[in-house]
Amino acid sequence: VGLGDDCTPSAQPRSQRDNEYLSHWLEQGYVVVGSDYTGLGTPGLMSYLNSVATAHAIIDSVIAAHHLDLPLSPMWALVGQSQGGAAAVASARWATEFSRGTGLDYRGVVATGTPANIDDVVITAGPDMVLPPGLGPIASAYAAYILAGFRE
């Protein structure tokens, strides 16, 4: 978890909590595909609010998994939490279009803790917004993260 290139999921071991959660689904016969966010661990800015780049990264991962010559069902779904929830919603928006012609059968999305209406929050907040005590540094970092994403 984080904004630095060293925080990319593929560069970090999974937490015990994540391992238990993902193992549950693997034991049920599901395939789990995860994608690094575009720009995280690679040159350039991470595309936090770029729904098209995010959707391509995730949907391309699903397509790639189906090219591994494994006995996979064409049915697939999206699940995400927090930033992953936003990525799942973005991917849901583009799922059928970006996977057209692949034989995949998109079924739906589950997204929790999803950042929403970020642009409205940033505009409403403005420079005079008073933050709750102790939230200042976190909010400032998140605001910078959001603004960098708007550049996309």
mmCIF file of C-alpha atoms in Angstrom:
data_model
loop_
_atom_site.group_PDB
_atom_site.id
_atom_site.type_symbol
_atom_site.label_atom_id
_atom_site.label_comp_id
_atom_site.label_asym_id
_atom_site.label_seq_id
_atom_site.Cartn_x
_atom_site.Cartn_y
_atom_site.Cartn_z
ATOM 1 C CA VAL A 1 0.000 0.000 0.000
ATOM 2 C CA GLY A 2 1.423 3.366 -0.962
ATOM 3 C CA LEU A 3 2.297 5.730 -3.754
ATOM 4 C CA GLY A 4 5.965 4.916 -4.336
ATOM 5 C CA ASP A 5 7.212 2.705 -7.135
ATOM 6 C CA ASP A 6 8.371 0.195 -4.518
ATOM 7 C CA CYS A 7 4.738 -0.185 -3.378
ATOM 8 C CA THR A 8 3.575 -1.874 -6.560
ATOM 9 C CA PRO A 9 1.719 -5.085 -5.687
ATOM 10 C CA SER A 10 3.984 -7.271 -7.837
ATOM 11 C CA ALA A 11 7.017 -6.083 -5.835
ATOM 12 C CA GLN A 12 5.507 -6.790 -2.417
ATOM 13 C CA PRO A 13 4.621 -10.048 -0.708
ATOM 14 C CA ARG A 14 0.956 -10.422 0.159
ATOM 15 C CA SER A 15 -0.072 -9.882 3.767
ATOM 16 C CA GLN A 16 -1.349 -12.808 5.819
ATOM 17 C CA ARG A 17 -4.845 -11.308 5.629
ATOM 18 C CA ASP A 18 -4.658 -11.039 1.833
ATOM 19 C CA ASN A 19 -3.267 -14.565 1.538
ATOM 20 C CA GLU A 20 -6.140 -15.978 3.570
ATOM 21 C CA TYR A 21 -8.736 -14.022 1.596
ATOM 22 C CA LEU A 22 -7.327 -14.947 -1.814
ATOM 23 C CA SER A 23 -6.692 -18.568 -0.789
ATOM 24 C CA HIS A 24 -10.382 -18.925 0.043
ATOM 25 C CA TRP A 25 -11.309 -18.093 -3.538
ATOM 26 C CA LEU A 26 -8.554 -20.245 -5.014
ATOM 27 C CA GLU A 27 -9.753 -23.202 -2.924
ATOM 28 C CA GLN A 28 -13.245 -22.664 -4.374
ATOM 29 C CA GLY A 29 -11.820 -23.077 -7.887
ATOM 30 C CA TYR A 30 -11.640 -19.424 -8.878
ATOM 31 C CA VAL A 31 -8.665 -17.874 -10.633
ATOM 32 C CA VAL A 32 -7.397 -14.618 -9.134
ATOM 33 C CA VAL A 33 -5.739 -12.114 -11.459
ATOM 34 C CA GLY A 34 -4.231 -8.894 -10.116
ATOM 35 C CA SER A 35 -2.680 -6.001 -11.964
ATOM 36 C CA ASP A 36 -0.256 -3.304 -10.910
ATOM 37 C CA TYR A 37 -1.636 0.176 -11.436
ATOM 38 C CA THR A 38 -0.408 1.897 -14.599
ATOM 39 C CA GLY A 39 2.622 4.047 -13.749
ATOM 40 C CA LEU A 40 3.293 2.390 -10.380
ATOM 41 C CA GLY A 41 6.664 0.678 -10.638
ATOM 42 C CA THR A 42 7.192 2.026 -14.151
ATOM 43 C CA PRO A 43 8.282 5.423 -15.503
ATOM 44 C CA GLY A 44 5.778 8.256 -15.225
ATOM 45 C CA LEU A 45 2.979 9.103 -12.831
ATOM 46 C CA MET A 46 0.575 6.537 -11.513
ATOM 47 C CA SER A 47 -2.787 6.942 -13.259
ATOM 48 C CA TYR A 48 -4.913 7.155 -10.114
ATOM 49 C CA LEU A 49 -7.964 8.735 -11.710
ATOM 50 C CA ASN A 50 -7.461 7.580 -15.284
ATOM 51 C CA SER A 51 -10.267 5.059 -15.587
ATOM 52 C CA VAL A 52 -9.357 4.047 -19.137
ATOM 53 C CA ALA A 53 -5.722 3.213 -18.284
ATOM 54 C CA THR A 54 -6.826 1.389 -15.143
ATOM 55 C CA ALA A 55 -9.479 -0.598 -17.000
ATOM 56 C CA HIS A 56 -7.018 -1.602 -19.723
ATOM 57 C CA ALA A 57 -4.500 -2.838 -17.133
ATOM 58 C CA ILE A 58 -7.081 -5.019 -15.408
ATOM 59 C CA ILE A 59 -8.962 -6.290 -18.448
ATOM 60 C CA ASP A 60 -5.705 -6.997 -20.285
ATOM 61 C CA SER A 61 -4.667 -9.099 -17.258
ATOM 62 C CA VAL A 62 -7.836 -11.170 -17.562
ATOM 63 C CA ILE A 63 -7.303 -11.613 -21.299
ATOM 64 C CA ALA A 64 -3.658 -12.606 -20.704
ATOM 65 C CA ALA A 65 -4.691 -15.216 -18.126
ATOM 66 C CA HIS A 66 -6.917 -16.814 -20.745
ATOM 67 C CA HIS A 67 -3.954 -17.073 -23.132
ATOM 68 C CA LEU A 68 -2.066 -19.328 -20.687
ATOM 69 C CA ASP A 69 -3.678 -22.464 -22.124
ATOM 70 C CA LEU A 70 -5.336 -23.332 -18.821
ATOM 71 C CA PRO A 71 -8.864 -24.729 -18.518
ATOM 72 C CA LEU A 72 -10.465 -21.417 -17.501
ATOM 73 C CA SER A 73 -14.108 -20.498 -17.716
ATOM 74 C CA PRO A 74 -14.834 -17.559 -20.013
ATOM 75 C CA MET A 75 -16.971 -16.051 -17.222
ATOM 76 C CA TRP A 76 -15.265 -13.392 -15.138
ATOM 77 C CA ALA A 77 -16.073 -10.741 -12.558
ATOM 78 C CA LEU A 78 -14.345 -7.881 -10.770
ATOM 79 C CA VAL A 79 -13.824 -7.383 -7.039
ATOM 80 C CA GLY A 80 -11.995 -4.462 -5.413
ATOM 81 C CA GLN A 81 -11.626 -2.479 -2.193
ATOM 82 C CA SER A 82 -10.741 1.233 -1.871
ATOM 83 C CA GLN A 83 -8.512 2.171 -4.812
ATOM 84 C CA GLY A 84 -9.102 -1.357 -6.077
ATOM 85 C CA GLY A 85 -12.833 -0.673 -5.790
ATOM 86 C CA ALA A 86 -12.465 2.373 -8.005
ATOM 87 C CA ALA A 87 -10.383 0.291 -10.417
ATOM 88 C CA ALA A 88 -13.069 -2.415 -10.419
ATOM 89 C CA VAL A 89 -15.831 0.120 -11.152
ATOM 90 C CA ALA A 90 -13.763 1.680 -13.947
ATOM 91 C CA SER A 91 -13.093 -1.756 -15.401
ATOM 92 C CA ALA A 92 -16.779 -2.657 -15.157
ATOM 93 C CA ARG A 93 -17.562 0.414 -17.244
ATOM 94 C CA TRP A 94 -15.246 -0.772 -20.041
ATOM 95 C CA ALA A 95 -15.372 -4.574 -19.531
ATOM 96 C CA THR A 96 -17.432 -5.629 -22.528
ATOM 97 C CA GLU A 97 -15.898 -3.100 -24.909
ATOM 98 C CA PHE A 98 -12.256 -3.820 -24.031
ATOM 99 C CA SER A 99 -12.767 -7.604 -24.035
ATOM 100 C CA ARG A 100 -14.853 -7.704 -27.225
ATOM 101 C CA GLY A 101 -13.821 -10.519 -29.560
ATOM 102 C CA THR A 102 -11.961 -12.474 -26.869
ATOM 103 C CA GLY A 103 -14.745 -14.908 -26.011
ATOM 104 C CA LEU A 104 -14.858 -13.658 -22.414
ATOM 105 C CA ASP A 105 -18.184 -13.346 -20.615
ATOM 106 C CA TYR A 106 -18.163 -10.460 -18.120
ATOM 107 C CA ARG A 107 -20.624 -11.024 -15.245
ATOM 108 C CA GLY A 108 -20.402 -8.127 -12.757
ATOM 109 C CA VAL A 109 -18.533 -6.133 -10.144
ATOM 110 C CA VAL A 110 -18.267 -5.905 -6.359
ATOM 111 C CA ALA A 111 -16.622 -2.682 -5.193
ATOM 112 C CA THR A 112 -16.334 -1.551 -1.576
ATOM 113 C CA GLY A 113 -14.785 1.508 0.033
ATOM 114 C CA THR A 114 -14.766 3.095 -3.393
ATOM 115 C CA PRO A 115 -13.584 6.693 -3.734
ATOM 116 C CA ALA A 116 -16.396 8.543 -5.487
ATOM 117 C CA ASN A 117 -17.081 12.060 -6.723
ATOM 118 C CA ILE A 118 -13.467 13.027 -6.041
ATOM 119 C CA ASP A 119 -13.655 16.005 -8.393
ATOM 120 C CA ASP A 120 -16.663 17.393 -6.491
ATOM 121 C CA VAL A 121 -14.905 16.949 -3.148
ATOM 122 C CA VAL A 122 -11.766 18.731 -4.355
ATOM 123 C CA ILE A 123 -13.759 21.637 -5.801
ATOM 124 C CA THR A 124 -15.950 21.932 -2.691
ATOM 125 C CA ALA A 125 -13.041 21.681 -0.278
ATOM 126 C CA GLY A 126 -11.099 24.659 -1.580
ATOM 127 C CA PRO A 127 -8.251 26.322 0.274
ATOM 128 C CA ASP A 128 -10.380 27.353 3.277
ATOM 129 C CA MET A 129 -11.559 23.878 4.241
ATOM 130 C CA VAL A 130 -10.838 23.064 7.874
ATOM 131 C CA LEU A 131 -9.586 19.517 8.349
ATOM 132 C CA PRO A 132 -10.244 17.415 11.436
ATOM 133 C CA PRO A 133 -7.290 17.431 13.869
ATOM 134 C CA GLY A 134 -4.597 14.927 12.955
ATOM 135 C CA LEU A 135 -5.775 14.498 9.385
ATOM 136 C CA GLY A 136 -3.702 17.316 7.876
ATOM 137 C CA PRO A 137 -0.649 15.426 6.549
ATOM 138 C CA ILE A 138 -2.722 12.508 5.294
ATOM 139 C CA ALA A 139 -5.227 14.791 3.574
ATOM 140 C CA SER A 140 -2.432 16.855 2.015
ATOM 141 C CA ALA A 141 -0.743 13.765 0.609
ATOM 142 C CA TYR A 142 -4.043 12.427 -0.722
ATOM 143 C CA ALA A 143 -4.875 15.802 -2.297
ATOM 144 C CA ALA A 144 -1.503 15.820 -4.079
ATOM 145 C CA TYR A 145 -2.173 12.276 -5.258
ATOM 146 C CA ILE A 146 -5.570 13.321 -6.621
ATOM 147 C CA LEU A 147 -4.200 16.424 -8.343
ATOM 148 C CA ALA A 148 -1.440 14.394 -9.990
ATOM 149 C CA GLY A 149 -4.141 12.035 -11.252
ATOM 150 C CA PHE A 150 -6.142 14.930 -12.694
ATOM 151 C CA ARG A 151 -3.167 15.730 -14.949
ATOM 152 C CA GLU A 152 -4.002 12.591 -16.875
#
